[in-house]
Coordinates of C-alpha atoms and ligand atoms in Angstrom, one line a residue:
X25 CA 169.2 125.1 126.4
X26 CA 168.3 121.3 125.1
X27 CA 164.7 120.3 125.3
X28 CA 166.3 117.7 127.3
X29 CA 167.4 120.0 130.1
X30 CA 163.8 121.4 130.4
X31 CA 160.8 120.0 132.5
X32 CA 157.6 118.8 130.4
X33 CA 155.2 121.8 131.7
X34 CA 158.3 123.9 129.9
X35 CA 157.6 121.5 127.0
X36 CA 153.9 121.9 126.6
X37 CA 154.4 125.5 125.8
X38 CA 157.3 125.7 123.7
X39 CA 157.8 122.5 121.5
X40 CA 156.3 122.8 118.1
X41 CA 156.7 126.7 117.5
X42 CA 158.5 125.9 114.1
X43 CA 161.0 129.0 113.0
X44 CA 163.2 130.8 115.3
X45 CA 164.2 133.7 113.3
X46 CA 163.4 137.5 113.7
X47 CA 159.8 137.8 112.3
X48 CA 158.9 134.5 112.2
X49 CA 155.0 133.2 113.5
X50 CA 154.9 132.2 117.2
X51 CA 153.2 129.4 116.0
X52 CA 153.5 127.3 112.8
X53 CA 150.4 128.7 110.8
X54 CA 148.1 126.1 109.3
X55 CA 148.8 124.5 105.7
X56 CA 145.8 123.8 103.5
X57 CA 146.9 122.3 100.5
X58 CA 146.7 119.1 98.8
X59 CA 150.1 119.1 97.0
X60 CA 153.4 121.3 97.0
X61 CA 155.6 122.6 93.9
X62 CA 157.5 119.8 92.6
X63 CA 161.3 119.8 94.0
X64 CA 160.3 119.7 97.5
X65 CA 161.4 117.4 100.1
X66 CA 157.0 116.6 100.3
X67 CA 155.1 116.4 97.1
X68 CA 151.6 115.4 98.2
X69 CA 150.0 115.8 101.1
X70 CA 149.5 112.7 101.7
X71 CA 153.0 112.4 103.1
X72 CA 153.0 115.6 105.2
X73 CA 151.9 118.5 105.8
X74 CA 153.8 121.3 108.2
X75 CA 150.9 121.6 110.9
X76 CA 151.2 117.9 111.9
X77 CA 155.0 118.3 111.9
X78 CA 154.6 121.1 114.3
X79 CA 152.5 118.8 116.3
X80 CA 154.3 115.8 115.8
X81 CA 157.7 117.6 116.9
X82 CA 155.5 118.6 120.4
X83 CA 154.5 114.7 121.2
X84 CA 157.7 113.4 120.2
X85 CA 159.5 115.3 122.7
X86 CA 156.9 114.9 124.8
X87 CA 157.0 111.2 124.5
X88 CA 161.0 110.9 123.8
X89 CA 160.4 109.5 120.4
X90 CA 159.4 110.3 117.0
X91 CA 155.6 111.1 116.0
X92 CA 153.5 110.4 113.7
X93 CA 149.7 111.7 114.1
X94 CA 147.1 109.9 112.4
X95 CA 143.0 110.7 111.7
X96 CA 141.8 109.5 114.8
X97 CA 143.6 107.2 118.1
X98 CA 141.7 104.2 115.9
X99 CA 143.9 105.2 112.6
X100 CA 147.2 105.0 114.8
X101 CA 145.5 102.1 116.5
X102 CA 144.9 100.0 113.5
X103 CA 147.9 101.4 111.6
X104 CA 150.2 99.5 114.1
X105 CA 148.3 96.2 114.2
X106 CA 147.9 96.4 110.2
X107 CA 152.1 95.9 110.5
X108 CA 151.6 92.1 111.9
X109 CA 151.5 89.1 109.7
X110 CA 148.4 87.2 109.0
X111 CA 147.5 85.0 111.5
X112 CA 149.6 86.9 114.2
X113 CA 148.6 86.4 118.1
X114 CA 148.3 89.8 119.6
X115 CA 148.1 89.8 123.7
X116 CA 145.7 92.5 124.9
X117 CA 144.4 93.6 128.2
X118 CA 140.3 91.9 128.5
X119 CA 139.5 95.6 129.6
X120 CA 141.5 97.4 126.4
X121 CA 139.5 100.2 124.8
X122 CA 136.1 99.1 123.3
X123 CA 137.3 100.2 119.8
X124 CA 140.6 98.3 120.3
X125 CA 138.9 94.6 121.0
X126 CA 136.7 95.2 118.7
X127 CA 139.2 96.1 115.7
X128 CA 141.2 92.7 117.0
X129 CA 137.7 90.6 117.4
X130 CA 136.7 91.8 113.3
X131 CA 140.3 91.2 112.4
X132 CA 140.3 87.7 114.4
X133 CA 136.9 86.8 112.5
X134 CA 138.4 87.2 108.8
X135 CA 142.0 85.1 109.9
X136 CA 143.6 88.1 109.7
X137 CA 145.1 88.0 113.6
X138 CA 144.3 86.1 116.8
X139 CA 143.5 87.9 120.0
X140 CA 144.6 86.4 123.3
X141 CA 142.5 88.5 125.9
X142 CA 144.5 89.0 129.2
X143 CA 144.7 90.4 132.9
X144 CA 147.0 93.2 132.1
X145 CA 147.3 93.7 135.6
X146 CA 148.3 89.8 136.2
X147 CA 152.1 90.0 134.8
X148 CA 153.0 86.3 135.0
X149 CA 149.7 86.0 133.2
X150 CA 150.2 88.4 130.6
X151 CA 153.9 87.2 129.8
X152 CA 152.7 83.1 129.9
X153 CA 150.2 84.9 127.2
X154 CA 152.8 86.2 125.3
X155 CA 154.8 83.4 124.4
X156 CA 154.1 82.7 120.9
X157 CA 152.3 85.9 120.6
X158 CA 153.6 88.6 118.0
X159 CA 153.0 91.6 120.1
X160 CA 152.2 92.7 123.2
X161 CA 149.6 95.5 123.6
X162 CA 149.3 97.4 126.6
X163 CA 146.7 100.1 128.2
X164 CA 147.6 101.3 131.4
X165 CA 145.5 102.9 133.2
X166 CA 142.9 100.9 131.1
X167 CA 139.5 102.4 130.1
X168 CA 137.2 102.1 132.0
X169 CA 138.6 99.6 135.0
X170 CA 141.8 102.0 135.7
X171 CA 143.8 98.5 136.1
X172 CA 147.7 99.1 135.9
X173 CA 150.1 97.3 134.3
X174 CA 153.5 96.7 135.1
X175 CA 155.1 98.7 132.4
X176 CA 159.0 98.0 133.4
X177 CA 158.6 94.6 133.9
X178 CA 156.0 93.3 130.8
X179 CA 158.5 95.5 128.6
X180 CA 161.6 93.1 129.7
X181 CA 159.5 90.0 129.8
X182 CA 158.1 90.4 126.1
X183 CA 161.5 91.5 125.1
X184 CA 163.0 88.5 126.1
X185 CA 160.4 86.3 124.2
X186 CA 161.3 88.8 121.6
X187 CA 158.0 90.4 121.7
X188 CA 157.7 94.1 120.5
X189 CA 155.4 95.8 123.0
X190 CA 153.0 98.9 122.2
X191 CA 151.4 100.8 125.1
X192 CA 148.4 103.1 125.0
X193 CA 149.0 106.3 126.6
X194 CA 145.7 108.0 126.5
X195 CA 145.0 108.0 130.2
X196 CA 148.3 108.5 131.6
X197 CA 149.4 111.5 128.8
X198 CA 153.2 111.6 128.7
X199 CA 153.2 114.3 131.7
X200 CA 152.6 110.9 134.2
X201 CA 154.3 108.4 132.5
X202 CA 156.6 107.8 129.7
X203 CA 156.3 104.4 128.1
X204 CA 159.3 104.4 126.0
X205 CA 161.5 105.1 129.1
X206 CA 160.3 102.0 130.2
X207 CA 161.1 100.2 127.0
X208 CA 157.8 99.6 125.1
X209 CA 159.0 99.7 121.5
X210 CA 155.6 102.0 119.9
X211 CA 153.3 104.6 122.6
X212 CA 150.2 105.3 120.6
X213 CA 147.3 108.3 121.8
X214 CA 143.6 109.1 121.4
X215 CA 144.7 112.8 121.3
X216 CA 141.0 113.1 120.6
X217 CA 141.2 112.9 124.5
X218 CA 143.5 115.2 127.4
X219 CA 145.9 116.1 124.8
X220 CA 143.7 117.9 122.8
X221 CA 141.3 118.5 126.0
X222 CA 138.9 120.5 124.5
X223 CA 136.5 118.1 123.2
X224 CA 136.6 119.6 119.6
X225 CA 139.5 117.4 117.8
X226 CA 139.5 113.4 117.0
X227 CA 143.1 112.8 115.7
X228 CA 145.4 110.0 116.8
X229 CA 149.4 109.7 117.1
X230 CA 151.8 106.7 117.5
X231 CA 155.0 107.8 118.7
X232 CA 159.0 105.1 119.0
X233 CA 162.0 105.9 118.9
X234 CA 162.9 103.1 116.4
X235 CA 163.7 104.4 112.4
X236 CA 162.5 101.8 110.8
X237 CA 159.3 101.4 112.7
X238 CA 158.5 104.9 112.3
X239 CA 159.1 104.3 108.7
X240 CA 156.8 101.4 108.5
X241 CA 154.0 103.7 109.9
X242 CA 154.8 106.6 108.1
X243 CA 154.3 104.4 105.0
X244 CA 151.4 102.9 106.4
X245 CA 149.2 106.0 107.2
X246 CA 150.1 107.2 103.7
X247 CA 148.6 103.9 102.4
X248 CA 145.8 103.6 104.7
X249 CA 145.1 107.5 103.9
X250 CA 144.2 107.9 107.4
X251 CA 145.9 111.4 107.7
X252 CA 145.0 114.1 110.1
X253 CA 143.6 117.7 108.8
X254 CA 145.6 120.2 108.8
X255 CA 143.0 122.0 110.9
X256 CA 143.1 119.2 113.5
X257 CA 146.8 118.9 114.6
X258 CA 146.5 123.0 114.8
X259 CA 143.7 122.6 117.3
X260 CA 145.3 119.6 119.2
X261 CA 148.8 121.6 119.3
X262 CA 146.7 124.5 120.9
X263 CA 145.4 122.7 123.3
X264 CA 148.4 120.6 124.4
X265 CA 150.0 124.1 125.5
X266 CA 147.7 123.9 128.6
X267 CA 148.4 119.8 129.0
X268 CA 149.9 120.4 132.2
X269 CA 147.9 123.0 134.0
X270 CA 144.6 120.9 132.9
X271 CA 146.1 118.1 134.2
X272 CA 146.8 119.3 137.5
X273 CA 143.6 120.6 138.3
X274 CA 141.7 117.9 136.6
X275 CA 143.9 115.4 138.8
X276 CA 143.3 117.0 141.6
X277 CA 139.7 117.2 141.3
X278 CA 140.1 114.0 140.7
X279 CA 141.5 112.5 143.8
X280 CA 138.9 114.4 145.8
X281 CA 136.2 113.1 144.1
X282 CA 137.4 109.6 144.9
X283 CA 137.8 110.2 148.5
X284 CA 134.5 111.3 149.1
X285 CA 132.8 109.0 146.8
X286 CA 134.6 106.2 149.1
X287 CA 132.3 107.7 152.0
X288 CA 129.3 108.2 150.1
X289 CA 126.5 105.1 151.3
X290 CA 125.5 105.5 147.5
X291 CA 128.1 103.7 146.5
X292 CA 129.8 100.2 146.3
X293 CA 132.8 100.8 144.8
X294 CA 135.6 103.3 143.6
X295 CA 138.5 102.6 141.5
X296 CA 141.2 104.9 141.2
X297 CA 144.6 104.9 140.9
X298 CA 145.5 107.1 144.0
X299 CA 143.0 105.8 146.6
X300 CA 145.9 104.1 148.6
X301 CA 143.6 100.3 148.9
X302 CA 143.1 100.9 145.4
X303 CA 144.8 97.4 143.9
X304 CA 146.7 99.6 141.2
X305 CA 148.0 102.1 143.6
X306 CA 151.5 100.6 144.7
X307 CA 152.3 100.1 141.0
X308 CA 151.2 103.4 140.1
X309 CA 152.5 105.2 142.9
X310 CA 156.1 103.8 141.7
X311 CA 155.7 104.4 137.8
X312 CA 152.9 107.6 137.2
X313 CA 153.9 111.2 138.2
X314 CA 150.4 111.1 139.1
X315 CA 147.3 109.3 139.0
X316 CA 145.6 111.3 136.2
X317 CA 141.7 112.1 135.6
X318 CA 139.7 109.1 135.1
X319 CA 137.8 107.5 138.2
X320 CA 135.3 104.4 138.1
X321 CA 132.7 103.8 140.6
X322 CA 129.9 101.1 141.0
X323 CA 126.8 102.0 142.0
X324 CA 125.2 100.7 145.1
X325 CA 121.6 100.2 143.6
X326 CA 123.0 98.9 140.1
X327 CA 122.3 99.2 136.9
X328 CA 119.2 101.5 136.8
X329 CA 120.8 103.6 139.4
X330 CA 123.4 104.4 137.4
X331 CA 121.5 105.4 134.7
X332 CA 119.6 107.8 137.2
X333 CA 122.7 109.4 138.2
X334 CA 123.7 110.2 134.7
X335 CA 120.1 111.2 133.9
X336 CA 120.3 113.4 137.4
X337 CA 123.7 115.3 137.0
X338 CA 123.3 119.1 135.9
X339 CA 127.1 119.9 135.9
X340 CA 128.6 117.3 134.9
X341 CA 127.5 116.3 131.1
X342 CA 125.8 112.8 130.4
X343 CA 128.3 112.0 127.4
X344 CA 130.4 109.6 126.4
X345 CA 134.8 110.2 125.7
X346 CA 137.1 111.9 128.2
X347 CA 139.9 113.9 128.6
X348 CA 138.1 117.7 127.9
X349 CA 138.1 120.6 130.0
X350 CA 134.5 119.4 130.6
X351 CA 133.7 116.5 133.7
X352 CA 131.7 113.9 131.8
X353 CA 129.9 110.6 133.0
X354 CA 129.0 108.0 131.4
X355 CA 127.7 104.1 132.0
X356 CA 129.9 102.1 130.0
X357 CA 128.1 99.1 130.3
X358 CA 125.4 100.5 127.7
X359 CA 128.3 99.6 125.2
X360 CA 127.8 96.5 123.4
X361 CA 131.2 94.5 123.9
X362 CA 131.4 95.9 127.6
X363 CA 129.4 93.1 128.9
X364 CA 132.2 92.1 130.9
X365 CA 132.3 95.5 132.9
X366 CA 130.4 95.9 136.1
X367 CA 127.0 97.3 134.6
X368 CA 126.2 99.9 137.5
X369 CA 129.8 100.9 136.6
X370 CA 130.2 105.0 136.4
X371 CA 133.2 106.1 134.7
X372 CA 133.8 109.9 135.0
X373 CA 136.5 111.8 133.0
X374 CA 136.8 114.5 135.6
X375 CA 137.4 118.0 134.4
X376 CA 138.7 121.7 135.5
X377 CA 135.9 122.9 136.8
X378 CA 135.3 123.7 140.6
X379 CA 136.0 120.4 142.4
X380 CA 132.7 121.7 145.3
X381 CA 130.4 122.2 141.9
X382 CA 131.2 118.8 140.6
X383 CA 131.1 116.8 144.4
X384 CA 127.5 118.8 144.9
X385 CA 126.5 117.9 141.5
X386 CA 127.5 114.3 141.8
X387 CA 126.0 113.6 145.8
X388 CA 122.7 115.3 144.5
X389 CA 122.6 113.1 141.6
X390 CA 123.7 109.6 144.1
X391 CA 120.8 110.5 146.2
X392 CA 118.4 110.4 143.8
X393 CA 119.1 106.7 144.0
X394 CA 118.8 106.0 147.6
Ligands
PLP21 C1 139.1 107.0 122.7 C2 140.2 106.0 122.9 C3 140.8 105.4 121.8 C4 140.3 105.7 120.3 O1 140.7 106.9 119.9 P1 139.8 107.7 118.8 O2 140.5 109.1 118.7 O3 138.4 107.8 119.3 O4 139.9 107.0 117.5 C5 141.9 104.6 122.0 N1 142.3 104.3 123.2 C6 141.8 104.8 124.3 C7 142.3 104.4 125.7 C8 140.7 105.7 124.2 O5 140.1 106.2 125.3

């Protein structure tokens, strides 16, 4: 049977098991070592290592491209927007990752590249942006406003300004959507987040289906030096075999959670995805297999509120990142560079565990503030 013919949950579990002959390790055993006999196709490590091919060779089905995993999402991050010019215009969503704006706000400040903030949501807006731009960067679901983009149709747009477009996939994972089917030239990962899940890994991957690019990146990372551990795409590879279950349950969770924090006097606002008013839904509806794990909410007694809900939860952890087995909450307006986000705004990277645990954890916690 292809790996084409087989459905991703299938995937999860069996891409990346390496040899297929009698006696051979279920699971491609991890290589430390810093260089290999002379003769090889791989001399230094530097260049590659078999436990990030094993990993690697997972995403890129995953994904329908080729892989490359990098030290952190940042390394991948900055390892694409290293391959512009100087000067270059890059067209990013106002809402992007922290980390993101502020790698394209540092580089803007030296004349190395331009940043042209946008709506990501607003596609006429995005695509006026574009014009003149040298790439189009996209997050969708964005962190931490859960605004979606219209993948399909920025993809066509930027293309016909011939703008190469490069979507990050960390919220969506490549179980609800698949970026490159929808055109975008480069899909880049914080696998630091679900598709390591376990909170214990920060490694990165940029995956396209395009020789050269992945050429240009492969020589990049080597240049750069930001390479994974060995050690690291072992653990993320280990932890992708249960993508799909986590993500079911963890979306599920999810959606409940939202519903009856809709209800909840506590609060002014939720955004998710799969509420059906939710401004993102229609979109999402037509191009996610699902709405994922990551909800916002706003807090009806603001800022200080929020900060007693985070202070109040026992189940839930008080912690910044996402995407582990673990439900964690977090005010994201304590960020520097967040000012623009609501600042009684929650976000919650909602986990596996029991979905009546985390809604009497989180309803305790809301009532604290009322
Ligand atoms: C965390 C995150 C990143 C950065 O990844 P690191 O692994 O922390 O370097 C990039 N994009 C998104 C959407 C993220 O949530």
């Amino acid at each position: 049977m292809e790996d084409r013919d087989l459905d991703p949950a299938t995937l999860t579990v069996h891409a990346g098991r390496g040899g297929s002959q009698p006696g051979d390790p279920m699971n491609v055993p991890v290589t430390f070592a810093s260089a290999y006999r002379a003769e090889g196709a791989v001399s230094y490590a530097r260049e590659g290592n078999p436990s990030w091919t094993a990993f690697e060779d997972a995403v890129g089905v995953l994904e329908g491209g080729s892989a490359l995993a990098f030290a952190s999402g940042m390394g991948a991050i900055s390892a694409v927007l290293e391959g512009l010019p100087v000067g270059a215009a890059v067209v990013c969503p106002r809402d992007s990752y922290l980390g993101t704006r502020r790698y394209l706000a540092e580089a803007e400040e030296r004349g190395r590249l331009r940043a042209r903030l946008v709506d990501i949501a607003d596609t006429e807006a995005t695509l006026t942006a574009c014009d003149g731009s040298a790439l189009l960067w996209v997050e969708s679901p964005t962190n931490p406003l859960l605004a979606i983009a219209d993948l399909p149709a920025l993809c066509q747009g930027a293309h016909q300004l011939g703008i190469p477009v490069v979507v990050d996939n960390t919220f969506a994972t490549p179980l609800l959507q698949r970026p490159l089917d929808a055109d975008a030239d480069v899909v880049v990962h914080s696998v630091t987040k679900f598709l390591s899940g376990h909170s214990d890994v920060v490694l990165g991957v940029a995956v396209t289906r395009d020789p050269a690019r992945l050429a240009g990146l492969a020589a990049r990372r080597s240049l750069i030096g930001a390479i994974p551990g060995p050690m690291e795409t072992y653990l993320a590879l280990r932890g992708l075999r249960t993508l799909d279950v986590r993500m079911e349950r963890a979306q599920a969770n999810a959606g409940e959670l939202a519903r009856r924090l809709e209800a909840h006097p506590a609060v002014h606002l939720v955004r998710y995805p799969g509420l059906p008013d939710d401004p993102g839904h229609t979109r999402a509806a037509k191009q996610m297999r699902g709405f994922g794990a990551v909800l916002s909410l706003e807090v009806a007694g603001g800022r200080a509120a929020a900060d007693a809900v985070c202070s109040a939860v026992r189940v839930m952890m008080s912690a910044t990142s996402l995407g582990g087995v673990e439900t964690t909450i977090e005010r994201r307006g304590r960020w520097a560079g967040e000012e623009a986000i609501p600042e009684s705004l929650l976000r919650i990277s909602v986990g596996c565990e029991s979905v009546e645990d985390l809604w009497n954890d989180l309803a305790r916690a809301l009532e604290t503030t009322q």
